[in-house]
Amino acid sequence: MIIGIGTDLANIDRIQGVLDRFGDRFRNRVFTEAEQRKAERRRDVAGTYAKRWAAKEACSKALGTGLRMGIAWKDMHVTNLRTGQPIMHVTGWAAERLERMTPDGHEALIHVSLTDDHPWAQAYVVIEARPRA
């Protein structure tokens, strides 16, 4: 069953402007070290950050809170499987919120889809609760 849905659209040029203005201060406040390593290796650095920004926003919406109630930016982070598929991880308050919203006898799975077409980056997050085997 679906227990949460969130989406977000980020402007890549806006993220580039924030990177230009605040640099590491912005990177370190919002993105994990792994996310930063991934983005800095890419040709489209700002686009990679924008997709991850959108994913964090979408995840916070799927958790039913938005970025309030104690969720920190780094409580949500995106990695990729070898196939390229993005995976959302939650820690801290985001993980606690996910646990509270997951029905007894179920496990939560977070599905994330990322896309970009300059100047836009978009993320879509669906949280699914599956019965435990």
mmCIF file of N, CA and C in Angstrom:
data_model
loop_
_atom_site.group_PDB
_atom_site.id
_atom_site.type_symbol
_atom_site.label_atom_id
_atom_site.label_comp_id
_atom_site.label_asym_id
_atom_site.label_seq_id
_atom_site.Cartn_x
_atom_site.Cartn_y
_atom_site.Cartn_z
ATOM 1 N N MET A 1 0.830 -1.174 0.000
ATOM 2 C CA MET A 1 0.000 0.000 0.000
ATOM 3 C C MET A 1 0.877 1.240 0.000
ATOM 4 N N ILE A 2 0.402 2.286 -0.609
ATOM 5 C CA ILE A 2 1.138 3.554 -0.647
ATOM 6 C C ILE A 2 0.800 4.338 0.612
ATOM 7 N N ILE A 3 1.829 4.770 1.334
ATOM 8 C CA ILE A 3 1.603 5.550 2.552
ATOM 9 C C ILE A 3 2.144 6.976 2.445
ATOM 10 N N GLY A 4 2.797 7.295 1.334
ATOM 11 C CA GLY A 4 3.289 8.653 1.142
ATOM 12 C C GLY A 4 3.714 8.906 -0.287
ATOM 13 N N ILE A 5 3.411 10.117 -0.773
ATOM 14 C CA ILE A 5 3.813 10.538 -2.117
ATOM 15 C C ILE A 5 4.311 11.976 -2.017
ATOM 16 N N GLY A 6 5.407 12.265 -2.705
ATOM 17 C CA GLY A 6 5.906 13.629 -2.748
ATOM 18 C C GLY A 6 6.606 13.897 -4.061
ATOM 19 N N THR A 7 6.566 15.133 -4.497
ATOM 20 C CA THR A 7 7.256 15.534 -5.717
ATOM 21 C C THR A 7 7.842 16.926 -5.513
ATOM 22 N N ASP A 8 8.874 17.237 -6.264
ATOM 23 C CA ASP A 8 9.447 18.574 -6.207
ATOM 24 C C ASP A 8 10.123 18.886 -7.531
ATOM 25 N N LEU A 9 10.123 20.165 -7.860
ATOM 26 C CA LEU A 9 10.759 20.680 -9.064
ATOM 27 C C LEU A 9 11.774 21.734 -8.628
ATOM 28 N N ALA A 10 13.017 21.580 -9.060
ATOM 29 C CA ALA A 10 14.078 22.523 -8.686
ATOM 30 C C ALA A 10 14.658 23.153 -9.947
ATOM 31 N N ASN A 11 14.997 24.428 -9.838
ATOM 32 C CA ASN A 11 15.613 25.132 -10.951
ATOM 33 C C ASN A 11 17.131 24.976 -10.855
ATOM 34 N N ILE A 12 17.731 24.358 -11.854
ATOM 35 C CA ILE A 12 19.167 24.079 -11.847
ATOM 36 C C ILE A 12 19.973 25.383 -11.797
ATOM 37 N N ASP A 13 19.538 26.402 -12.518
ATOM 38 C CA ASP A 13 20.259 27.683 -12.499
ATOM 39 C C ASP A 13 20.222 28.317 -11.108
ATOM 40 N N ARG A 14 19.106 28.169 -10.410
ATOM 41 C CA ARG A 14 19.009 28.691 -9.041
ATOM 42 C C ARG A 14 19.994 27.959 -8.127
ATOM 43 N N ILE A 15 20.058 26.636 -8.262
ATOM 44 C CA ILE A 15 21.004 25.859 -7.447
ATOM 45 C C ILE A 15 22.434 26.267 -7.791
ATOM 46 N N GLN A 16 22.731 26.499 -9.079
ATOM 47 C CA GLN A 16 24.070 26.963 -9.468
ATOM 48 C C GLN A 16 24.386 28.290 -8.798
ATOM 49 N N GLY A 17 23.412 29.195 -8.757
ATOM 50 C CA GLY A 17 23.616 30.479 -8.094
ATOM 51 C C GLY A 17 23.905 30.332 -6.608
ATOM 52 N N VAL A 18 23.207 29.420 -5.952
ATOM 53 C CA VAL A 18 23.451 29.172 -4.526
ATOM 54 C C VAL A 18 24.838 28.559 -4.337
ATOM 55 N N LEU A 19 25.228 27.646 -5.213
ATOM 56 C CA LEU A 19 26.572 27.065 -5.146
ATOM 57 C C LEU A 19 27.634 28.147 -5.336
ATOM 58 N N ASP A 20 27.415 29.035 -6.303
ATOM 59 C CA ASP A 20 28.375 30.115 -6.557
ATOM 60 C C ASP A 20 28.475 31.058 -5.366
ATOM 61 N N ARG A 21 27.348 31.329 -4.744
ATOM 62 C CA ARG A 21 27.327 32.307 -3.649
ATOM 63 C C ARG A 21 27.813 31.723 -2.322
ATOM 64 N N PHE A 22 27.384 30.494 -2.011
ATOM 65 C CA PHE A 22 27.653 29.940 -0.682
ATOM 66 C C PHE A 22 28.594 28.744 -0.682
ATOM 67 N N GLY A 23 28.854 28.133 -1.838
ATOM 68 C CA GLY A 23 29.836 27.061 -1.976
ATOM 69 C C GLY A 23 29.711 25.960 -0.938
ATOM 70 N N ASP A 24 30.839 25.702 -0.247
ATOM 71 C CA ASP A 24 30.888 24.599 0.712
ATOM 72 C C ASP A 24 29.903 24.761 1.851
ATOM 73 N N ARG A 25 29.604 25.993 2.221
ATOM 74 C CA ARG A 25 28.633 26.211 3.305
ATOM 75 C C ARG A 25 27.286 25.596 2.939
ATOM 76 N N PHE A 26 26.849 25.802 1.710
ATOM 77 C CA PHE A 26 25.601 25.205 1.217
ATOM 78 C C PHE A 26 25.744 23.691 1.074
ATOM 79 N N ARG A 27 26.806 23.263 0.405
ATOM 80 C CA ARG A 27 27.024 21.829 0.186
ATOM 81 C C ARG A 27 27.005 21.064 1.507
ATOM 82 N N ASN A 28 27.757 21.559 2.480
ATOM 83 C CA ASN A 28 27.901 20.842 3.751
ATOM 84 C C ASN A 28 26.640 20.884 4.601
ATOM 85 N N ARG A 29 25.804 21.893 4.426
ATOM 86 C CA ARG A 29 24.565 21.975 5.200
ATOM 87 C C ARG A 29 23.490 21.037 4.653
ATOM 88 N N VAL A 30 23.479 20.840 3.331
ATOM 89 C CA VAL A 30 22.371 20.133 2.695
ATOM 90 C C VAL A 30 22.722 18.711 2.267
ATOM 91 N N PHE A 31 23.955 18.472 1.835
ATOM 92 C CA PHE A 31 24.296 17.209 1.191
ATOM 93 C C PHE A 31 25.312 16.407 2.001
ATOM 94 N N THR A 32 25.144 15.094 1.995
ATOM 95 C CA THR A 32 26.104 14.219 2.661
ATOM 96 C C THR A 32 27.411 14.198 1.866
ATOM 97 N N GLU A 33 28.450 13.681 2.474
ATOM 98 C CA GLU A 33 29.738 13.575 1.775
ATOM 99 C C GLU A 33 29.609 12.723 0.521
ATOM 100 N N ALA A 34 28.852 11.629 0.611
ATOM 101 C CA ALA A 34 28.674 10.753 -0.553
ATOM 102 C C ALA A 34 27.951 11.494 -1.680
ATOM 103 N N GLU A 35 26.942 12.280 -1.346
ATOM 104 C CA GLU A 35 26.234 13.050 -2.370
ATOM 105 C C GLU A 35 27.155 14.087 -3.001
ATOM 106 N N GLN A 36 27.991 14.711 -2.191
ATOM 107 C CA GLN A 36 28.925 15.697 -2.714
ATOM 108 C C GLN A 36 29.952 15.052 -3.638
ATOM 109 N N ARG A 37 30.477 13.888 -3.246
ATOM 110 C CA ARG A 37 31.447 13.193 -4.113
ATOM 111 C C ARG A 37 30.821 12.860 -5.460
ATOM 112 N N LYS A 38 29.587 12.363 -5.429
ATOM 113 C CA LYS A 38 28.887 12.008 -6.669
ATOM 114 C C LYS A 38 28.715 13.246 -7.558
ATOM 115 N N ALA A 39 28.229 14.324 -6.978
ATOM 116 C CA ALA A 39 27.959 15.535 -7.761
ATOM 117 C C ALA A 39 29.234 16.123 -8.349
ATOM 118 N N GLU A 40 30.295 16.161 -7.560
ATOM 119 C CA GLU A 40 31.542 16.794 -8.006
ATOM 120 C C GLU A 40 32.246 15.980 -9.093
ATOM 121 N N ARG A 41 31.896 14.714 -9.255
ATOM 122 C CA ARG A 41 32.462 13.882 -10.321
ATOM 123 C C ARG A 41 31.706 14.031 -11.639
ATOM 124 N N ARG A 42 30.531 14.627 -11.581
ATOM 125 C CA ARG A 42 29.675 14.712 -12.757
ATOM 126 C C ARG A 42 29.984 15.933 -13.604
ATOM 127 N N ARG A 43 29.676 15.831 -14.873
ATOM 128 C CA ARG A 43 29.848 16.975 -15.778
ATOM 129 C C ARG A 43 28.875 18.089 -15.413
ATOM 130 N N ASP A 44 27.640 17.722 -15.092
ATOM 131 C CA ASP A 44 26.622 18.700 -14.708
ATOM 132 C C ASP A 44 26.493 18.715 -13.178
ATOM 133 N N VAL A 45 27.422 19.389 -12.543
ATOM 134 C CA VAL A 45 27.471 19.423 -11.071
ATOM 135 C C VAL A 45 26.184 20.015 -10.507
ATOM 136 N N ALA A 46 25.785 21.169 -10.993
ATOM 137 C CA ALA A 46 24.583 21.828 -10.466
ATOM 138 C C ALA A 46 23.334 20.993 -10.708
ATOM 139 N N GLY A 47 23.243 20.352 -11.854
ATOM 140 C CA GLY A 47 22.094 19.491 -12.146
ATOM 141 C C GLY A 47 22.014 18.311 -11.195
ATOM 142 N N THR A 48 23.163 17.742 -10.862
ATOM 143 C CA THR A 48 23.192 16.620 -9.923
ATOM 144 C C THR A 48 22.748 17.073 -8.542
ATOM 145 N N TYR A 49 23.255 18.218 -8.089
ATOM 146 C CA TYR A 49 22.810 18.756 -6.798
ATOM 147 C C TYR A 49 21.319 19.097 -6.835
ATOM 148 N N ALA A 50 20.852 19.667 -7.927
ATOM 149 C CA ALA A 50 19.439 20.049 -8.027
ATOM 150 C C ALA A 50 18.529 18.829 -7.932
ATOM 151 N N LYS A 51 18.914 17.735 -8.575
ATOM 152 C CA LYS A 51 18.088 16.519 -8.491
ATOM 153 C C LYS A 51 18.039 15.999 -7.062
ATOM 154 N N ARG A 52 19.166 16.036 -6.368
ATOM 155 C CA ARG A 52 19.200 15.563 -4.985
ATOM 156 C C ARG A 52 18.438 16.515 -4.048
ATOM 157 N N TRP A 53 18.522 17.808 -4.317
ATOM 158 C CA TRP A 53 17.731 18.783 -3.565
ATOM 159 C C TRP A 53 16.241 18.455 -3.725
ATOM 160 N N ALA A 54 15.820 18.272 -4.980
ATOM 161 C CA ALA A 54 14.418 17.956 -5.257
ATOM 162 C C ALA A 54 14.009 16.641 -4.588
ATOM 163 N N ALA A 55 14.917 15.659 -4.575
ATOM 164 C CA ALA A 55 14.605 14.367 -3.947
ATOM 165 C C ALA A 55 14.380 14.535 -2.451
ATOM 166 N N LYS A 56 15.185 15.349 -1.800
ATOM 167 C CA LYS A 56 15.031 15.583 -0.365
ATOM 168 C C LYS A 56 13.707 16.295 -0.082
ATOM 169 N N GLU A 57 13.371 17.291 -0.901
ATOM 170 C CA GLU A 57 12.098 17.987 -0.752
ATOM 171 C C GLU A 57 10.929 17.020 -0.959
ATOM 172 N N ALA A 58 11.006 16.209 -2.016
ATOM 173 C CA ALA A 58 9.938 15.259 -2.316
ATOM 174 C C ALA A 58 9.800 14.223 -1.199
ATOM 175 N N CYS A 59 10.925 13.763 -0.669
ATOM 176 C CA CYS A 59 10.885 12.778 0.415
ATOM 177 C C CYS A 59 10.239 13.382 1.654
ATOM 178 N N SER A 60 10.599 14.612 1.981
ATOM 179 C CA SER A 60 10.007 15.241 3.163
ATOM 180 C C SER A 60 8.489 15.398 2.996
ATOM 181 N N LYS A 61 8.038 15.657 1.783
ATOM 182 C CA LYS A 61 6.602 15.751 1.514
ATOM 183 C C LYS A 61 5.942 14.379 1.632
ATOM 184 N N ALA A 62 6.603 13.347 1.116
ATOM 185 C CA ALA A 62 6.064 11.995 1.219
ATOM 186 C C ALA A 62 5.980 11.541 2.679
ATOM 187 N N LEU A 63 6.888 12.041 3.503
ATOM 188 C CA LEU A 63 6.849 11.733 4.936
ATOM 189 C C LEU A 63 5.749 12.517 5.645
ATOM 190 N N GLY A 64 5.131 13.456 4.928
ATOM 191 C CA GLY A 64 4.007 14.195 5.470
ATOM 192 C C GLY A 64 4.378 15.389 6.317
ATOM 193 N N THR A 65 5.607 15.852 6.206
ATOM 194 C CA THR A 65 6.047 16.938 7.075
ATOM 195 C C THR A 65 6.564 18.147 6.321
ATOM 196 N N GLY A 66 7.059 17.964 5.109
ATOM 197 C CA GLY A 66 7.852 19.013 4.503
ATOM 198 C C GLY A 66 9.113 19.142 5.331
ATOM 199 N N LEU A 67 9.885 20.160 5.081
ATOM 200 C CA LEU A 67 11.143 20.338 5.833
ATOM 201 C C LEU A 67 10.872 21.140 7.099
ATOM 202 N N ARG A 68 10.163 20.509 8.004
ATOM 203 C CA ARG A 68 9.890 21.087 9.317
ATOM 204 C C ARG A 68 9.799 19.935 10.308
ATOM 205 N N MET A 69 9.446 20.226 11.502
ATOM 206 C CA MET A 69 9.243 19.202 12.525
ATOM 207 C C MET A 69 10.507 18.392 12.805
ATOM 208 N N GLY A 70 11.679 18.974 12.624
ATOM 209 C CA GLY A 70 12.899 18.289 13.029
ATOM 210 C C GLY A 70 13.652 17.538 11.953
ATOM 211 N N ILE A 71 13.110 17.426 10.747
ATOM 212 C CA ILE A 71 13.838 16.732 9.690
ATOM 213 C C ILE A 71 14.983 17.626 9.221
ATOM 214 N N ALA A 72 16.171 17.076 9.199
ATOM 215 C CA ALA A 72 17.339 17.801 8.696
ATOM 216 C C ALA A 72 17.593 17.366 7.251
ATOM 217 N N TRP A 73 18.203 18.265 6.486
ATOM 218 C CA TRP A 73 18.508 17.948 5.091
ATOM 219 C C TRP A 73 19.277 16.636 4.973
ATOM 220 N N LYS A 74 20.243 16.445 5.845
ATOM 221 C CA LYS A 74 21.088 15.250 5.744
ATOM 222 C C LYS A 74 20.427 13.999 6.311
ATOM 223 N N ASP A 75 19.209 14.130 6.878
ATOM 224 C CA ASP A 75 18.454 12.951 7.313
ATOM 225 C C ASP A 75 17.927 12.170 6.114
ATOM 226 N N MET A 76 18.015 12.769 4.937
ATOM 227 C CA MET A 76 17.599 12.124 3.690
ATOM 228 C C MET A 76 18.764 12.232 2.725
ATOM 229 N N HIS A 77 19.168 11.107 2.143
ATOM 230 C CA HIS A 77 20.250 11.198 1.160
ATOM 231 C C HIS A 77 20.075 10.153 0.073
ATOM 232 N N VAL A 78 20.563 10.514 -1.105
ATOM 233 C CA VAL A 78 20.390 9.693 -2.303
ATOM 234 C C VAL A 78 21.725 9.072 -2.695
ATOM 235 N N THR A 79 21.687 7.780 -2.969
ATOM 236 C CA THR A 79 22.803 7.086 -3.597
ATOM 237 C C THR A 79 22.250 6.422 -4.860
ATOM 238 N N ASN A 80 23.120 5.779 -5.604
ATOM 239 C CA ASN A 80 22.682 5.083 -6.807
ATOM 240 C C ASN A 80 23.192 3.654 -6.807
ATOM 241 N N LEU A 81 22.350 2.742 -7.290
ATOM 242 C CA LEU A 81 22.801 1.382 -7.538
ATOM 243 C C LEU A 81 23.752 1.399 -8.730
ATOM 244 N N ARG A 82 24.460 0.315 -8.950
ATOM 245 C CA ARG A 82 25.364 0.236 -10.107
ATOM 246 C C ARG A 82 24.623 0.449 -11.421
ATOM 247 N N THR A 83 23.335 0.116 -11.437
ATOM 248 C CA THR A 83 22.520 0.291 -12.639
ATOM 249 C C THR A 83 22.161 1.756 -12.866
ATOM 250 N N GLY A 84 22.423 2.599 -11.865
ATOM 251 C CA GLY A 84 22.076 4.010 -11.955
ATOM 252 C C GLY A 84 20.813 4.364 -11.206
ATOM 253 N N GLN A 85 20.036 3.360 -10.819
ATOM 254 C CA GLN A 85 18.784 3.616 -10.103
ATOM 255 C C GLN A 85 19.052 4.359 -8.798
ATOM 256 N N PRO A 86 18.354 5.482 -8.582
ATOM 257 C CA PRO A 86 18.543 6.214 -7.329
ATOM 258 C C PRO A 86 17.843 5.513 -6.169
ATOM 259 N N ILE A 87 18.465 5.589 -5.010
ATOM 260 C CA ILE A 87 17.938 4.990 -3.781
ATOM 261 C C ILE A 87 17.926 6.071 -2.707
ATOM 262 N N MET A 88 16.806 6.223 -2.013
ATOM 263 C CA MET A 88 16.696 7.188 -0.914
ATOM 264 C C MET A 88 16.945 6.462 0.405
ATOM 265 N N HIS A 89 17.803 7.064 1.217
ATOM 266 C CA HIS A 89 18.091 6.564 2.562
ATOM 267 C C HIS A 89 17.611 7.611 3.553
ATOM 268 N N VAL A 90 17.082 7.159 4.676
ATOM 269 C CA VAL A 90 16.669 8.099 5.715
ATOM 270 C C VAL A 90 17.322 7.710 7.040
ATOM 271 N N THR A 91 17.687 8.723 7.800
ATOM 272 C CA THR A 91 18.273 8.542 9.122
ATOM 273 C C THR A 91 17.630 9.566 10.056
ATOM 274 N N GLY A 92 18.016 9.544 11.307
ATOM 275 C CA GLY A 92 17.563 10.557 12.249
ATOM 276 C C GLY A 92 16.057 10.650 12.335
ATOM 277 N N TRP A 93 15.580 11.894 12.406
ATOM 278 C CA TRP A 93 14.150 12.119 12.576
ATOM 279 C C TRP A 93 13.354 11.607 11.383
ATOM 280 N N ALA A 94 13.901 11.668 10.187
ATOM 281 C CA ALA A 94 13.189 11.160 9.005
ATOM 282 C C ALA A 94 12.933 9.661 9.144
ATOM 283 N N ALA A 95 13.918 8.923 9.648
ATOM 284 C CA ALA A 95 13.744 7.483 9.867
ATOM 285 C C ALA A 95 12.708 7.225 10.957
ATOM 286 N N GLU A 96 12.728 8.047 12.001
ATOM 287 C CA GLU A 96 11.739 7.902 13.071
ATOM 288 C C GLU A 96 10.333 8.159 12.543
ATOM 289 N N ARG A 97 10.177 9.195 11.743
ATOM 290 C CA ARG A 97 8.881 9.515 11.144
ATOM 291 C C ARG A 97 8.408 8.374 10.244
ATOM 292 N N LEU A 98 9.318 7.831 9.439
ATOM 293 C CA LEU A 98 8.978 6.718 8.558
ATOM 294 C C LEU A 98 8.514 5.516 9.374
ATOM 295 N N GLU A 99 9.198 5.227 10.458
ATOM 296 C CA GLU A 99 8.816 4.105 11.320
ATOM 297 C C GLU A 99 7.415 4.315 11.898
ATOM 298 N N ARG A 100 7.123 5.535 12.337
ATOM 299 C CA ARG A 100 5.808 5.826 12.932
ATOM 300 C C ARG A 100 4.676 5.721 11.915
ATOM 301 N N MET A 101 4.937 6.061 10.670
ATOM 302 C CA MET A 101 3.866 6.034 9.675
ATOM 303 C C MET A 101 3.698 4.660 9.011
ATOM 304 N N THR A 102 4.618 3.734 9.287
ATOM 305 C CA THR A 102 4.547 2.394 8.702
ATOM 306 C C THR A 102 3.641 1.520 9.559
ATOM 307 N N PRO A 103 2.596 0.925 8.976
ATOM 308 C CA PRO A 103 1.686 0.092 9.758
ATOM 309 C C PRO A 103 2.409 -1.117 10.367
ATOM 310 N N ASP A 104 1.916 -1.557 11.511
ATOM 311 C CA ASP A 104 2.462 -2.764 12.151
ATOM 312 C C ASP A 104 2.426 -3.929 11.173
ATOM 313 N N GLY A 105 3.461 -4.745 11.206
ATOM 314 C CA GLY A 105 3.537 -5.911 10.337
ATOM 315 C C GLY A 105 3.976 -5.601 8.918
ATOM 316 N N HIS A 106 4.376 -4.358 8.669
ATOM 317 C CA HIS A 106 4.801 -3.933 7.331
ATOM 318 C C HIS A 106 6.220 -3.387 7.372
ATOM 319 N N GLU A 107 6.864 -3.374 6.216
ATOM 320 C CA GLU A 107 8.152 -2.704 6.061
ATOM 321 C C GLU A 107 7.977 -1.606 5.028
ATOM 322 N N ALA A 108 8.680 -0.501 5.226
ATOM 323 C CA ALA A 108 8.562 0.632 4.312
ATOM 324 C C ALA A 108 9.658 0.567 3.251
ATOM 325 N N LEU A 109 9.279 0.850 2.032
ATOM 326 C CA LEU A 109 10.206 0.967 0.907
ATOM 327 C C LEU A 109 10.020 2.343 0.298
ATOM 328 N N ILE A 110 11.129 3.029 0.061
ATOM 329 C CA ILE A 110 11.064 4.357 -0.538
ATOM 330 C C ILE A 110 11.519 4.248 -1.989
ATOM 331 N N HIS A 111 10.631 4.598 -2.893
ATOM 332 C CA HIS A 111 10.938 4.598 -4.322
ATOM 333 C C HIS A 111 11.175 6.047 -4.740
ATOM 334 N N VAL A 112 12.224 6.268 -5.519
ATOM 335 C CA VAL A 112 12.531 7.625 -5.967
ATOM 336 C C VAL A 112 12.862 7.614 -7.456
ATOM 337 N N SER A 113 12.368 8.623 -8.148
ATOM 338 C CA SER A 113 12.681 8.805 -9.556
ATOM 339 C C SER A 113 13.184 10.234 -9.736
ATOM 340 N N LEU A 114 14.287 10.383 -10.453
ATOM 341 C CA LEU A 114 14.901 11.689 -10.700
ATOM 342 C C LEU A 114 15.001 11.922 -12.199
ATOM 343 N N THR A 115 14.811 13.174 -12.608
ATOM 344 C CA THR A 115 14.993 13.529 -14.003
ATOM 345 C C THR A 115 15.385 14.993 -14.091
ATOM 346 N N ASP A 116 15.999 15.352 -15.204
ATOM 347 C CA ASP A 116 16.294 16.765 -15.421
ATOM 348 C C ASP A 116 16.264 17.068 -16.912
ATOM 349 N N ASP A 117 15.875 18.280 -17.204
ATOM 350 C CA ASP A 117 15.883 18.846 -18.550
ATOM 351 C C ASP A 117 16.113 20.331 -18.324
ATOM 352 N N HIS A 118 17.355 20.739 -18.519
ATOM 353 C CA HIS A 118 17.774 22.089 -18.140
ATOM 354 C C HIS A 118 16.750 23.122 -18.590
ATOM 355 N N PRO A 119 16.309 23.981 -17.705
ATOM 356 C CA PRO A 119 16.843 24.319 -16.391
ATOM 357 C C PRO A 119 16.134 23.640 -15.222
ATOM 358 N N TRP A 120 15.419 22.549 -15.470
ATOM 359 C CA TRP A 120 14.631 21.932 -14.408
ATOM 360 C C TRP A 120 15.156 20.571 -13.991
ATOM 361 N N ALA A 121 15.042 20.299 -12.701
ATOM 362 C CA ALA A 121 15.320 18.979 -12.127
ATOM 363 C C ALA A 121 14.081 18.592 -11.328
ATOM 364 N N GLN A 122 13.679 17.348 -11.458
ATOM 365 C CA GLN A 122 12.464 16.912 -10.780
ATOM 366 C C GLN A 122 12.707 15.596 -10.056
ATOM 367 N N ALA A 123 12.029 15.452 -8.925
ATOM 368 C CA ALA A 123 12.073 14.197 -8.171
ATOM 369 C C ALA A 123 10.652 13.812 -7.788
ATOM 370 N N TYR A 124 10.442 12.509 -7.754
ATOM 371 C CA TYR A 124 9.164 11.944 -7.354
ATOM 372 C C TYR A 124 9.467 10.831 -6.366
ATOM 373 N N VAL A 125 8.818 10.852 -5.210
ATOM 374 C CA VAL A 125 9.049 9.845 -4.176
ATOM 375 C C VAL A 125 7.722 9.192 -3.803
ATOM 376 N N VAL A 126 7.720 7.876 -3.759
ATOM 377 C CA VAL A 126 6.582 7.099 -3.289
ATOM 378 C C VAL A 126 7.070 6.211 -2.151
ATOM 379 N N ILE A 127 6.367 6.276 -1.025
ATOM 380 C CA ILE A 127 6.685 5.389 0.092
ATOM 381 C C ILE A 127 5.635 4.300 0.125
ATOM 382 N N GLU A 128 6.110 3.060 0.057
ATOM 383 C CA GLU A 128 5.252 1.889 0.006
ATOM 384 C C GLU A 128 5.431 1.106 1.306
ATOM 385 N N ALA A 129 4.323 0.599 1.833
ATOM 386 C CA ALA A 129 4.365 -0.311 2.979
ATOM 387 C C ALA A 129 3.989 -1.701 2.485
ATOM 388 N N ARG A 130 4.931 -2.638 2.619
ATOM 389 C CA ARG A 130 4.696 -4.020 2.193
ATOM 390 C C ARG A 130 4.594 -4.917 3.430
ATOM 391 N N PRO A 131 3.682 -5.873 3.392
ATOM 392 C CA PRO A 131 3.614 -6.810 4.513
ATOM 393 C C PRO A 131 4.945 -7.553 4.676
ATOM 394 N N ARG A 132 5.366 -7.702 5.915
ATOM 395 C CA ARG A 132 6.610 -8.461 6.175
ATOM 396 C C ARG A 132 6.381 -9.925 5.833
ATOM 397 N N ALA A 133 7.386 -10.527 5.258
ATOM 398 C CA ALA A 133 7.270 -11.954 4.861
ATOM 399 C C ALA A 133 7.381 -12.864 6.078
#
